[in-house]
mmCIF file of C-alpha atoms in Angstrom:
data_model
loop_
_atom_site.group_PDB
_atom_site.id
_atom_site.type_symbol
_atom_site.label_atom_id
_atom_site.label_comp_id
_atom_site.label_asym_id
_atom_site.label_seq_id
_atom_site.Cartn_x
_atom_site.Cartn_y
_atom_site.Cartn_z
ATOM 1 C CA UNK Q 1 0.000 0.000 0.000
ATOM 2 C CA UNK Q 2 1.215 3.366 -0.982
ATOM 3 C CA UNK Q 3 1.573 5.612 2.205
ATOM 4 C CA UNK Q 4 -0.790 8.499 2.147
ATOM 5 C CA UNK Q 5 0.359 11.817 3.111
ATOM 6 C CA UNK Q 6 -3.171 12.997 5.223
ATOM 7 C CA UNK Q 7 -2.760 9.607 7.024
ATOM 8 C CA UNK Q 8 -0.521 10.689 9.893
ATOM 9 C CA UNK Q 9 -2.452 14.273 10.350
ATOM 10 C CA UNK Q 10 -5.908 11.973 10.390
ATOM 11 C CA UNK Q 11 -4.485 10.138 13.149
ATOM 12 C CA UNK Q 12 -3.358 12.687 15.210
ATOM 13 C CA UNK Q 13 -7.168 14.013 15.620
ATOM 14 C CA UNK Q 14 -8.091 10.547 17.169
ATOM 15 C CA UNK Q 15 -9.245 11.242 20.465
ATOM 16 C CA UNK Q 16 -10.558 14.962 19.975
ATOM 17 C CA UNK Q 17 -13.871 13.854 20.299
ATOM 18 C CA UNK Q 18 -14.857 14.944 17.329
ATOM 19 C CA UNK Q 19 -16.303 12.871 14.358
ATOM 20 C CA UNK Q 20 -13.742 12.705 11.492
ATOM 21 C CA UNK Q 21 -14.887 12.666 7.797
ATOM 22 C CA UNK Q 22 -13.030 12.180 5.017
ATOM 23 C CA UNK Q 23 -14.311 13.050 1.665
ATOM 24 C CA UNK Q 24 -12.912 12.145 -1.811
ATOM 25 C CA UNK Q 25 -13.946 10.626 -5.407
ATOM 26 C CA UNK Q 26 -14.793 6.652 -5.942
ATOM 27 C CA UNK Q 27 -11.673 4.746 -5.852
ATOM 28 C CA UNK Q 28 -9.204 7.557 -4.566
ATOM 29 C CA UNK Q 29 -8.228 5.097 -2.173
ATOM 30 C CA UNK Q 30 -10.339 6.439 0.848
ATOM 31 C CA UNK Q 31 -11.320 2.402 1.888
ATOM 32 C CA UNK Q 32 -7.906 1.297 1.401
ATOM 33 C CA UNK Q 33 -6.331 3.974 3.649
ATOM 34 C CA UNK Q 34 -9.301 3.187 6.940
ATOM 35 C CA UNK Q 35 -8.909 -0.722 6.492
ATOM 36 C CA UNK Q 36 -4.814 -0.149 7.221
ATOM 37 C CA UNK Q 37 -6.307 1.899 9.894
ATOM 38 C CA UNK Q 38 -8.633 -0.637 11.239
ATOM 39 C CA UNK Q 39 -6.060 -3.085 11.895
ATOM 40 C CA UNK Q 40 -3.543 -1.197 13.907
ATOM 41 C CA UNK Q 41 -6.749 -1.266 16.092
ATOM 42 C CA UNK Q 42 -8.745 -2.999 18.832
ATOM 43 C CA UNK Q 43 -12.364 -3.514 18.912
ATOM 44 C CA UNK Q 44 -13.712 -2.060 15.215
ATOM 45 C CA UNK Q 45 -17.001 -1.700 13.870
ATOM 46 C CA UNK Q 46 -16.777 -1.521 10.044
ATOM 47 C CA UNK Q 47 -20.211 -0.130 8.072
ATOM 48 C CA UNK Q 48 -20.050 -0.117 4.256
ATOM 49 C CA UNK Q 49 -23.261 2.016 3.569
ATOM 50 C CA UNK Q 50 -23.711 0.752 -0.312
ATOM 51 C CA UNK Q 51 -24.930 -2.052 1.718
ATOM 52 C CA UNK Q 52 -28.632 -1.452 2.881
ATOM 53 C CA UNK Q 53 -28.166 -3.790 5.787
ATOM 54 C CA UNK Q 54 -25.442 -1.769 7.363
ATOM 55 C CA UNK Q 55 -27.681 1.408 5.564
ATOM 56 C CA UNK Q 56 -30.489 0.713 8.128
ATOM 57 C CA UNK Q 57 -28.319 -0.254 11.138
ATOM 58 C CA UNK Q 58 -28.102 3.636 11.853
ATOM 59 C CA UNK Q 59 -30.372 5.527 9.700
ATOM 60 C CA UNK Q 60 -32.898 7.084 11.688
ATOM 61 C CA UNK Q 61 -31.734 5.503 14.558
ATOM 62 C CA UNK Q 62 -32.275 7.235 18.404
ATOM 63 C CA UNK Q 63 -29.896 8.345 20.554
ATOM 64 C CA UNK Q 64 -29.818 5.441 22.890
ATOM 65 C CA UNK Q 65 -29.608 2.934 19.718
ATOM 66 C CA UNK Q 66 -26.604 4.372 18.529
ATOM 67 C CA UNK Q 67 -25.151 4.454 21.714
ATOM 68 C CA UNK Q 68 -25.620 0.945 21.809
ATOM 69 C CA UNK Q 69 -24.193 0.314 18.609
ATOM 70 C CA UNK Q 70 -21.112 2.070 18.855
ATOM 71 C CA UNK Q 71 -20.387 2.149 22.662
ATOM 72 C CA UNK Q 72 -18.377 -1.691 22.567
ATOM 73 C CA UNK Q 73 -16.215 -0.568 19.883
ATOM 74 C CA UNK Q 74 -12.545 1.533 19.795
ATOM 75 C CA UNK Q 75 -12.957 2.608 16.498
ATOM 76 C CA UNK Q 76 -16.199 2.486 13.854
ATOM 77 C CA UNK Q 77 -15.633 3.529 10.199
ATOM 78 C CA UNK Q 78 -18.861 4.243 8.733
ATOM 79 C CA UNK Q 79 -18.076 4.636 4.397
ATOM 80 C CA UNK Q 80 -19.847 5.960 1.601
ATOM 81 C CA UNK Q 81 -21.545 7.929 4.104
ATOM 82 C CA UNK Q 82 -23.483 9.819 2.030
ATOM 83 C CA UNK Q 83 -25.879 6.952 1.039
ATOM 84 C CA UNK Q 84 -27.414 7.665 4.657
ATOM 85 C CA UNK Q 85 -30.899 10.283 4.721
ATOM 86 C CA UNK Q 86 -29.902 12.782 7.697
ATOM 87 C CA UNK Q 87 -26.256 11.413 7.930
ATOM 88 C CA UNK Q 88 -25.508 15.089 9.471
ATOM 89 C CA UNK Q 89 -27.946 14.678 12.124
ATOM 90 C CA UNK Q 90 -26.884 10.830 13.017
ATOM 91 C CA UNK Q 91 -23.369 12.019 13.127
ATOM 92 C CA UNK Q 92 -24.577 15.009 15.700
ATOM 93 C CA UNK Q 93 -26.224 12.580 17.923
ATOM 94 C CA UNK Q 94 -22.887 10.597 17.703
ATOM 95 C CA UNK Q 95 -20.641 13.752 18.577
ATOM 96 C CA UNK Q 96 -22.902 14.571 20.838
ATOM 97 C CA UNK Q 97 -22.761 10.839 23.169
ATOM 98 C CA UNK Q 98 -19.739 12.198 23.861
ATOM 99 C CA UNK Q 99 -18.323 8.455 24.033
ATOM 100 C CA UNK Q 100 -14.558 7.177 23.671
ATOM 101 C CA UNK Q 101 -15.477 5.362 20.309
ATOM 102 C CA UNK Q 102 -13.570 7.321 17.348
ATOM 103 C CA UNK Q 103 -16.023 7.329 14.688
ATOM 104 C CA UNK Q 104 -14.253 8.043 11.221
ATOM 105 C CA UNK Q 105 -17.524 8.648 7.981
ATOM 106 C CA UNK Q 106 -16.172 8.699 4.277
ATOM 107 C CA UNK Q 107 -18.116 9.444 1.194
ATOM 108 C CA UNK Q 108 -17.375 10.047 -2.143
ATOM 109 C CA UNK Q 109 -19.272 13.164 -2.839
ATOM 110 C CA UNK Q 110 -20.196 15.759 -0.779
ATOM 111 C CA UNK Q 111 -23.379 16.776 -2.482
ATOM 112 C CA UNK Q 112 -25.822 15.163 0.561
ATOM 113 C CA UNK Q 113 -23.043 14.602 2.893
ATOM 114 C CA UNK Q 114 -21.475 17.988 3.224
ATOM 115 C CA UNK Q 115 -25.174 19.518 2.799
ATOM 116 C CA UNK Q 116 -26.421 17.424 5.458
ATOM 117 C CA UNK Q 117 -23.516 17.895 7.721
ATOM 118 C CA UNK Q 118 -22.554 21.562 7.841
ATOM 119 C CA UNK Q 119 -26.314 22.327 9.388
ATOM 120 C CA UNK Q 120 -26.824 19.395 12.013
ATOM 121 C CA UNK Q 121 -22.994 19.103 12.574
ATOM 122 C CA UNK Q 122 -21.455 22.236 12.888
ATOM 123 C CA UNK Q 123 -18.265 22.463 15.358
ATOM 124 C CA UNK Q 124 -18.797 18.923 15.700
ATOM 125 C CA UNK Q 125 -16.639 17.237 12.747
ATOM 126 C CA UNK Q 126 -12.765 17.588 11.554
ATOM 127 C CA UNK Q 127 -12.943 17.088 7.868
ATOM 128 C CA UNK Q 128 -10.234 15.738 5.641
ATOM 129 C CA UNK Q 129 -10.464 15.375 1.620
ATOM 130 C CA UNK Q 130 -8.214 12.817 -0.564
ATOM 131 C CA UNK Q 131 -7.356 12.747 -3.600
ATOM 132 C CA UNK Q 132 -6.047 10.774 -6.490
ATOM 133 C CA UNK Q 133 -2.118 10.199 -5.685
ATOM 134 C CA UNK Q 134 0.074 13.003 -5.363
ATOM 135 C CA UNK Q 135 3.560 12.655 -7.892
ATOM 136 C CA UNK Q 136 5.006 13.572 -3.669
ATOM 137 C CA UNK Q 137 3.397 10.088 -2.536
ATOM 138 C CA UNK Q 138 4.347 8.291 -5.289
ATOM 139 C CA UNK Q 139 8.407 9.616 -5.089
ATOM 140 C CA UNK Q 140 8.060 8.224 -1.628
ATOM 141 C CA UNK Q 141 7.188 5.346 -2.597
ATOM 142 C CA UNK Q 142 9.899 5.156 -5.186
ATOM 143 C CA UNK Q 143 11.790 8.059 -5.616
ATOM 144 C CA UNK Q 144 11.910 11.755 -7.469
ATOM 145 C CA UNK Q 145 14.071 10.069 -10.308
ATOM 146 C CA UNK Q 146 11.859 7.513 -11.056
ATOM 147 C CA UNK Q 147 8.780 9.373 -10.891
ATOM 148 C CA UNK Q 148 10.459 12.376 -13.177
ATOM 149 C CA UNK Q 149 10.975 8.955 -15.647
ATOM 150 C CA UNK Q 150 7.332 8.201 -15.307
ATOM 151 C CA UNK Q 151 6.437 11.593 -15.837
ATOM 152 C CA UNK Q 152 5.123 11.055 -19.393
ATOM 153 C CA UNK Q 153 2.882 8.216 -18.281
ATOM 154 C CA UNK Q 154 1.103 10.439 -15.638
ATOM 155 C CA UNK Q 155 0.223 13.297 -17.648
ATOM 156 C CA UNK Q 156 -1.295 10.590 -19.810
ATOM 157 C CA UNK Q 157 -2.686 8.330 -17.146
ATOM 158 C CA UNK Q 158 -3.261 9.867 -14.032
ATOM 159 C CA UNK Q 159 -2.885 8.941 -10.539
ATOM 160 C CA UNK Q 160 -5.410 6.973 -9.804
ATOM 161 C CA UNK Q 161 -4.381 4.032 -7.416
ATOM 162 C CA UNK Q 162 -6.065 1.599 -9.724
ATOM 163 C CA UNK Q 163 -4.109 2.907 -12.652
ATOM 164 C CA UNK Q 164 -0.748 3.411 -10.585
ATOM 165 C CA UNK Q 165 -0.805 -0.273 -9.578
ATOM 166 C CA UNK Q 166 -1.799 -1.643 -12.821
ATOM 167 C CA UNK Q 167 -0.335 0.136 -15.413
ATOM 168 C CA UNK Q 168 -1.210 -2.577 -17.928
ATOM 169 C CA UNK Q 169 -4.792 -2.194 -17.733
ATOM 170 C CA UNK Q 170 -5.245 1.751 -17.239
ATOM 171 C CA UNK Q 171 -7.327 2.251 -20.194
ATOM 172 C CA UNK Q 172 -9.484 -0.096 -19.388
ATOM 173 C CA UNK Q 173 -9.380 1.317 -15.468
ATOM 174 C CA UNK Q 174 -9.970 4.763 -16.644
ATOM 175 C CA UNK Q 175 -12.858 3.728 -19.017
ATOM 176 C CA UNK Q 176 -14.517 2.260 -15.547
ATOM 177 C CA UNK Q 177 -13.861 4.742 -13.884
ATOM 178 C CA UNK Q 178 -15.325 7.749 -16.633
ATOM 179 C CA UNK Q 179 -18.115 5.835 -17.316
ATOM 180 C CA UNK Q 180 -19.303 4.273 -13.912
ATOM 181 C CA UNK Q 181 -17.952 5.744 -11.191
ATOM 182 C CA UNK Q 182 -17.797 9.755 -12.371
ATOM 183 C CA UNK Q 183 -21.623 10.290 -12.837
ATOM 184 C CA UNK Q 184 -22.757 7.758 -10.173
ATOM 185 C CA UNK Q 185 -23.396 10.219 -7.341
ATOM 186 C CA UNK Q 186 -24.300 13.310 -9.553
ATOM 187 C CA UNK Q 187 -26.616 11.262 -11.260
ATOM 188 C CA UNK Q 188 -28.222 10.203 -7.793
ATOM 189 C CA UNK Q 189 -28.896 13.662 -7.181
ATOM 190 C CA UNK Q 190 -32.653 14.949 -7.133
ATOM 191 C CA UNK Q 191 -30.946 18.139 -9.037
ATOM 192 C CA UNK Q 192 -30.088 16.400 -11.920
ATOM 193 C CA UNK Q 193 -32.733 16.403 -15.155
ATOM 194 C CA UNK Q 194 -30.870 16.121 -18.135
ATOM 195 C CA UNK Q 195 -27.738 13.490 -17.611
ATOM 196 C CA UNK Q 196 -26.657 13.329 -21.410
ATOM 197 C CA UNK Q 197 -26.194 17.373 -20.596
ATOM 198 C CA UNK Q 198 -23.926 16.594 -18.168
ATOM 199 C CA UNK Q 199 -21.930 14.396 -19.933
ATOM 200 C CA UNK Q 200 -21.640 16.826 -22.864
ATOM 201 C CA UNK Q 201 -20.755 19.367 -20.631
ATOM 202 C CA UNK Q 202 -17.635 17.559 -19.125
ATOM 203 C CA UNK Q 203 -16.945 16.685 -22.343
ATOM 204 C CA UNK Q 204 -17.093 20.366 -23.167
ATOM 205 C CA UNK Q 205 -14.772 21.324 -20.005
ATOM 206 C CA UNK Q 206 -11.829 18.504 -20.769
ATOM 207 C CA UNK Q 207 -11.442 20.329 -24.227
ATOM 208 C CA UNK Q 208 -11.217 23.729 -22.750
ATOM 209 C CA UNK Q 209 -8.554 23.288 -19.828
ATOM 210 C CA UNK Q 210 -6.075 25.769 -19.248
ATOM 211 C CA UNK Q 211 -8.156 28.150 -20.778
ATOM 212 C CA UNK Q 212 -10.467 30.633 -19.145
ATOM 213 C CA UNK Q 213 -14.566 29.412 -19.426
ATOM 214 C CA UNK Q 214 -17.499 30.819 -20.856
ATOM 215 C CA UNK Q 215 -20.723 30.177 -19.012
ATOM 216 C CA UNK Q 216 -22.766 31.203 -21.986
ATOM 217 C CA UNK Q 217 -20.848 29.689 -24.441
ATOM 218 C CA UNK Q 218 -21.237 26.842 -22.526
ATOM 219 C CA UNK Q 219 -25.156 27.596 -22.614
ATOM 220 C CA UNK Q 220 -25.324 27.915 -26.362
ATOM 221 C CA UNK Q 221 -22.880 24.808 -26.982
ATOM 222 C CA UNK Q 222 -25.223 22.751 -24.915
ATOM 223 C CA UNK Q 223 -28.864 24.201 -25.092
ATOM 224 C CA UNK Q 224 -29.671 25.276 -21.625
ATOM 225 C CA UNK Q 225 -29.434 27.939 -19.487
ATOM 226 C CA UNK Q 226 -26.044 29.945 -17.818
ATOM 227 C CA UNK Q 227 -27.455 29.139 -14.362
ATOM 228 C CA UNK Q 228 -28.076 24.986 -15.038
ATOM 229 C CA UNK Q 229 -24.313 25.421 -16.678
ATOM 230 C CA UNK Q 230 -22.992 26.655 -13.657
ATOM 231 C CA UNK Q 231 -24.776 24.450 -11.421
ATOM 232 C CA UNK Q 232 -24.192 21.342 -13.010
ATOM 233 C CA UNK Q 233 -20.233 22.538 -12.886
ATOM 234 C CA UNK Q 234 -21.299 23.393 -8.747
ATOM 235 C CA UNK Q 235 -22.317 19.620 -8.619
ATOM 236 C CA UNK Q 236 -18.944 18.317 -10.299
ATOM 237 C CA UNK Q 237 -16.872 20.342 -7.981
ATOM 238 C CA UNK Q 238 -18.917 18.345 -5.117
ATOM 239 C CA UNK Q 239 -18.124 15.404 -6.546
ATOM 240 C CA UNK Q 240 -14.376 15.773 -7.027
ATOM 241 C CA UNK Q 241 -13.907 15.549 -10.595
ATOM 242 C CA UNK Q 242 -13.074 19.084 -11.436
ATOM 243 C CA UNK Q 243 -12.572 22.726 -9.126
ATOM 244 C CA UNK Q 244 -12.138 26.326 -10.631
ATOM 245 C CA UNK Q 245 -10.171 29.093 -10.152
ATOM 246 C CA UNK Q 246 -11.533 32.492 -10.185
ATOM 247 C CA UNK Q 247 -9.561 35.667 -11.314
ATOM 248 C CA UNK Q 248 -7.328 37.004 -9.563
ATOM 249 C CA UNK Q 249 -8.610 41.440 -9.595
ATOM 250 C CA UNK Q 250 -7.887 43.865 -7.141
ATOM 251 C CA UNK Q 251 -6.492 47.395 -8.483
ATOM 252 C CA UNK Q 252 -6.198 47.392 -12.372
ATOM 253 C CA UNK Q 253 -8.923 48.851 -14.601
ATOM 254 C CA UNK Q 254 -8.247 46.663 -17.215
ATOM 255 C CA UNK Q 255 -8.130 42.952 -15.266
ATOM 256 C CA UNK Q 256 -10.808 40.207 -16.216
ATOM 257 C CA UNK Q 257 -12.982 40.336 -13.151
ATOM 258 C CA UNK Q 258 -15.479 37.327 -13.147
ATOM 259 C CA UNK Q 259 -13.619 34.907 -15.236
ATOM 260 C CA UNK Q 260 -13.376 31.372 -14.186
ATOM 261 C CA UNK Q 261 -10.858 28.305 -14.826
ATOM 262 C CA UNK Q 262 -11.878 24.890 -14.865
ATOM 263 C CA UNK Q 263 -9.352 21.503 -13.612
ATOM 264 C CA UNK Q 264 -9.955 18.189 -13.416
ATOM 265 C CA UNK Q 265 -8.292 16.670 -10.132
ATOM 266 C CA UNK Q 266 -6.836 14.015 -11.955
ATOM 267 C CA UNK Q 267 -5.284 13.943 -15.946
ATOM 268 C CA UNK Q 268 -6.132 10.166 -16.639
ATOM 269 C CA UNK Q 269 -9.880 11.253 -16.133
ATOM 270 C CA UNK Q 270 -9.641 13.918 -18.076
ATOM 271 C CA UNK Q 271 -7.924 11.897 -20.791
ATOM 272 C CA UNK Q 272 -10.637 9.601 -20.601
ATOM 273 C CA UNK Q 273 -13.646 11.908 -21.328
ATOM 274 C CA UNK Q 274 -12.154 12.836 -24.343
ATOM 275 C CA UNK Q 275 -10.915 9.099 -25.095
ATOM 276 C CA UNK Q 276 -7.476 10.392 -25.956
ATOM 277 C CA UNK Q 277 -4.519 8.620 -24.602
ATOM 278 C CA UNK Q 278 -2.082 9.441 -27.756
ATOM 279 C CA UNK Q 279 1.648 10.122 -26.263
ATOM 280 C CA UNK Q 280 3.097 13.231 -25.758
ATOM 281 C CA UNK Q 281 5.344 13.601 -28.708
ATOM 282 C CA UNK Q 282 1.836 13.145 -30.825
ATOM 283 C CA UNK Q 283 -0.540 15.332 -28.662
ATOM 284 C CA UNK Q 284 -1.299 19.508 -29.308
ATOM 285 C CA UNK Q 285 -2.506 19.470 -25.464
ATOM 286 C CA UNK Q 286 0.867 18.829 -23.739
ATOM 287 C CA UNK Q 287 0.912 22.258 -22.282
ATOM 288 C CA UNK Q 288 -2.337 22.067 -21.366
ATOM 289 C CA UNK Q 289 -1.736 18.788 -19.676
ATOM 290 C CA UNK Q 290 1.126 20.216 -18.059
ATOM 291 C CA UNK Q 291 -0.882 22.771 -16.400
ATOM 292 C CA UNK Q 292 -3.664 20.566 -15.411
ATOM 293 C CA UNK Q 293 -1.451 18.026 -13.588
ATOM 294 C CA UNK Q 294 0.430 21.024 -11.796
ATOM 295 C CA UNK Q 295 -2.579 23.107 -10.682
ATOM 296 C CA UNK Q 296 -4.087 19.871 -9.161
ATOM 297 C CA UNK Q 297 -0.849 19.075 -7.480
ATOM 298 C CA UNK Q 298 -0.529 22.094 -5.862
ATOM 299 C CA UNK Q 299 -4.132 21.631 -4.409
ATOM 300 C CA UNK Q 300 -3.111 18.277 -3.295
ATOM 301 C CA UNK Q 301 0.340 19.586 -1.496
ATOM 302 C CA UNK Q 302 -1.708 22.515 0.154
ATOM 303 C CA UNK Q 303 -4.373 20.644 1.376
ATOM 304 C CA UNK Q 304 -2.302 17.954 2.684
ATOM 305 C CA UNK Q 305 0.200 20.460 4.428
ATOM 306 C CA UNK Q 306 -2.642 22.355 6.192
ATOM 307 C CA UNK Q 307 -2.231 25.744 3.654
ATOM 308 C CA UNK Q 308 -4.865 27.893 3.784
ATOM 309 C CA UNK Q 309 -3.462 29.590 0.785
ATOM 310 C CA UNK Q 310 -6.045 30.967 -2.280
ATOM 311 C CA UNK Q 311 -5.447 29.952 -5.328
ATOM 312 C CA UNK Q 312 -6.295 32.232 -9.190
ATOM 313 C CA UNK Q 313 -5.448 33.133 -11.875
ATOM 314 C CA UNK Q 314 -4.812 36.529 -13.239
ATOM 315 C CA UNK Q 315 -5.652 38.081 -16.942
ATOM 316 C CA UNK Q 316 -6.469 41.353 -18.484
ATOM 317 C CA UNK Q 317 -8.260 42.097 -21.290
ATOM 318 C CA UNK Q 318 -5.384 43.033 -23.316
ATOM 319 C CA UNK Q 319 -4.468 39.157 -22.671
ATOM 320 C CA UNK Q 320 -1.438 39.723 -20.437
ATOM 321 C CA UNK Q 321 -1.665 36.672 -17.779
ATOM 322 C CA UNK Q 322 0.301 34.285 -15.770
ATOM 323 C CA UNK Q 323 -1.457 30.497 -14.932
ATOM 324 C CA UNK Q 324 -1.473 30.205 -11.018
ATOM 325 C CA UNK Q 325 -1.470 33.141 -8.451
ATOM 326 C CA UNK Q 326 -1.052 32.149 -4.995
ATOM 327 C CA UNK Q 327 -2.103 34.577 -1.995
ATOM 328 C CA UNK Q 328 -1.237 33.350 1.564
ATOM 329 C CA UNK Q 329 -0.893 35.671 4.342
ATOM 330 C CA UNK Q 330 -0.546 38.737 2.472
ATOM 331 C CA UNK Q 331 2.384 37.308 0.365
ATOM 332 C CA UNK Q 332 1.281 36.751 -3.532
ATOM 333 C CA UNK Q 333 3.099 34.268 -5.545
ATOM 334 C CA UNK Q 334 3.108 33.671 -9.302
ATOM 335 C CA UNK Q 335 3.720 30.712 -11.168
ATOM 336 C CA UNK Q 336 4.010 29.880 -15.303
ATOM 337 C CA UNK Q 337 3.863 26.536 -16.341
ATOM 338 C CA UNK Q 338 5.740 25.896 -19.407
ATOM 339 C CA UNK Q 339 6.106 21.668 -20.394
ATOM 340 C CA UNK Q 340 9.155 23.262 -22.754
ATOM 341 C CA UNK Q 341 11.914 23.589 -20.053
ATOM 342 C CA UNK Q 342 13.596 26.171 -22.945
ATOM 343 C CA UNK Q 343 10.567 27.986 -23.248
ATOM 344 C CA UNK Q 344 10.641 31.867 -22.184
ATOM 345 C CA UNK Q 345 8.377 33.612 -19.667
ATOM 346 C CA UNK Q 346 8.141 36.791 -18.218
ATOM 347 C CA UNK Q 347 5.999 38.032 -15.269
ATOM 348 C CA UNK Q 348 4.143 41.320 -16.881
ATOM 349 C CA UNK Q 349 5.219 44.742 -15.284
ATOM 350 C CA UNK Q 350 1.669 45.841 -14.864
ATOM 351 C CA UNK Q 351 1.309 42.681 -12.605
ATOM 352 C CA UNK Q 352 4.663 43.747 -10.516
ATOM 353 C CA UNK Q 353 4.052 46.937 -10.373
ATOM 354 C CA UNK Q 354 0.698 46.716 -9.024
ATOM 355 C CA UNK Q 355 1.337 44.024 -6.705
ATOM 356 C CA UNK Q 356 4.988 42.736 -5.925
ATOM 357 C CA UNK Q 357 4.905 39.824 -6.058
ATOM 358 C CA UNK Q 358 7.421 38.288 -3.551
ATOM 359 C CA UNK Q 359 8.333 35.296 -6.127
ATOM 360 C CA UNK Q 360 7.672 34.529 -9.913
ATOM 361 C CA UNK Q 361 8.337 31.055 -10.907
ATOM 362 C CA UNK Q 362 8.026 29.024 -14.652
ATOM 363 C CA UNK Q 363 7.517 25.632 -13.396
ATOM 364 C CA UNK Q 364 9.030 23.053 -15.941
ATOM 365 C CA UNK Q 365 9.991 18.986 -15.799
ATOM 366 C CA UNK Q 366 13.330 19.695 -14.703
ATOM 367 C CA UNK Q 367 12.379 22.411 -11.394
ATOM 368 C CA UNK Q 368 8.558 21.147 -10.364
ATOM 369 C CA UNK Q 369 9.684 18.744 -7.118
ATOM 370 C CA UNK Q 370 10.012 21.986 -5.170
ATOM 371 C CA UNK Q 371 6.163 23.104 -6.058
ATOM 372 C CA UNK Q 372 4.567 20.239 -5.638
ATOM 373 C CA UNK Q 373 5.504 18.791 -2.317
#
């Protein structure tokens, strides 16, 4: 088992009386990580909640019932949490037993989960999210030199565990995982009317990354409104298989202030939508790739190193712009991202001028270990 980086944080909040929950797509590895949990442990109650049986062993349940349930038990891991009505009120009445039991919840949306929580819950939960592998876990695992060799194969491929471990089959992985696994909770949402939409709409958003997005393109492209465009985007973002960046505007007249970037957390998934896994050297999307991956790493590394930092991007309408602006305690940072190590970039002087910036950075294959872990 590859070691997770959140692992070691997640277990020093055992004990804090709180209930943990730790959100993240299908098959990010979110099972794997609380089974190697489970057995460093005594006494453990495992629920799997895409089984009714364990489903109705605490939905709806009373106070004194889950007391009952939970009380023998060290530990109870309670996953794909979400399939529960109410979870966020069951998980209150469990906070709220106060009892020595550390009850970890997964799920792999948080469309009814975080909903449901955030209300009933509030001050009550520590919440974690996981993602596909970071290129950090995986040099761990091996090393920076062999995952700089294998760098090719995960702008192509991704990071899912499934594809990681079986490199042989990661088409076929991928394929699963595009066509089952992406739509599964979305499409369990009351929300949802029009599925082929959505497809046609991620379809639509795996052509345009790196570049900034048009709601009402979007709109016209597909045939509905702005707001079902943005919401169906809202409900993809819940689901973990894209986020956005907003524009980065403060002072200048001139600076695109509403725009919006789309990422997909993981390349292979991506790759998939579009059912393009041509190598690099035959691709037109390698810089666009390149981007993707390093965006969604530096989500991963923040995340997982408890930064609070706010990530945009910045553009004027005289299309001056630089990928990734980072603000984190007053300090702005600027990053390019150029898959051509050769390539030339320059930080525009009505960016430095307004804002001085304390570092500029082009990320490239032969300088990213620094940025991403």
């Amino acid at each position: 088992m590859i070691q997770r980086q959140i692992e070691s944080n997640l277990k020093q909040d055992f004990g804090q009386g709180k209930v943990i929950v730790l959100l993240g797509a299908r098959q990010v590895g979110k099972t794997t990580m609380i089974e190697a949990l489970s057995h460093s442990a005594n006494g453990v109650l495992m629920l799997n909640c895409d089984d009714m049986e364990d489903v109705l062993l605490i939905e709806g349940k009373s106070t004194t019932e889950l007391k009952a349930l939970l009380s023998p038990y060290q530990y109870v891991f309670i996953d794909e949490a979400q399939r529960v009505r109410n979870i966020g009120l069951t998980i209150k009445k469990i906070a709220d037993l106060k009892l020595p039991t550390q009850v970890i919840v997964t799920g792999s949306s948080s469309l009814e989960l975080a909903n449901d929580i955030n209300e009933p819950a509030t001050g009550r939960t520590i919440e974690y999210k996981l993602y596909p592998l970071s290129l950090s876990e995986l040099a761990q695992e091996t090393s920076e030199r062999e995952e700089s060799r294998m760098l090719h194969q995960r702008l192509i491929y991704g990071c899912y565990p499934g594809v990681v471990t079986d490199t042989a089959h990661a088409k076929r992985t991928l394929a699963m995982l595009a066509n089952d696994y992406l739509y599964k909770d979305i499409l369990a949402y009351r929300g949802i009317k029009k599925p082929e939409v959505l497809q046609k709409l991620v379809r639509a958003l795996a052509l345009q990354v790196g570049s900034e997005v048009s709601y009402n393109e979007l709109s016209n492209l597909l045939g509905v409104d702005k707001e079902t465009v943005e919401s169906y985007i809202g409900l993809l973002e819940k689901c973990f298989v894209v986020f956005r960046l907003d524009s980065f505007s403060r002072n200048l007249r001139n600076e695109i202030k509403k725009g919006k970037k789309v990422y997909f957390y993981d390349n292979g998934i991506r790759n998939a939508v579009i059912s393009n896994y041509a190598p690099i050297e035959l691709r037109t999307d390698t810089g666009a790739l390149w981007e993707n991956m390093m965006v969604s790493e530096r989500i991963k590394r923040n995340m997982y190193n408890d930064s609070f930092a706010q990530l945009y991007f910045w553009r004027t309408h005289d299309q001056k712009e630089i990928d990734l602006i980072e603000e984190e305690d007053g300090m702005i940072r600027a990053f390019e991202f150029k898959w051509n190590p050769r390539a030339k970039s320059r930080v525009p002087e009505q960016f430095i001028k307004t804002y001085s910036p304390t570092e500029f950075t082009v990320i490239t294959p032969d300088n990213f270990w620094d940025f991403v872990k």
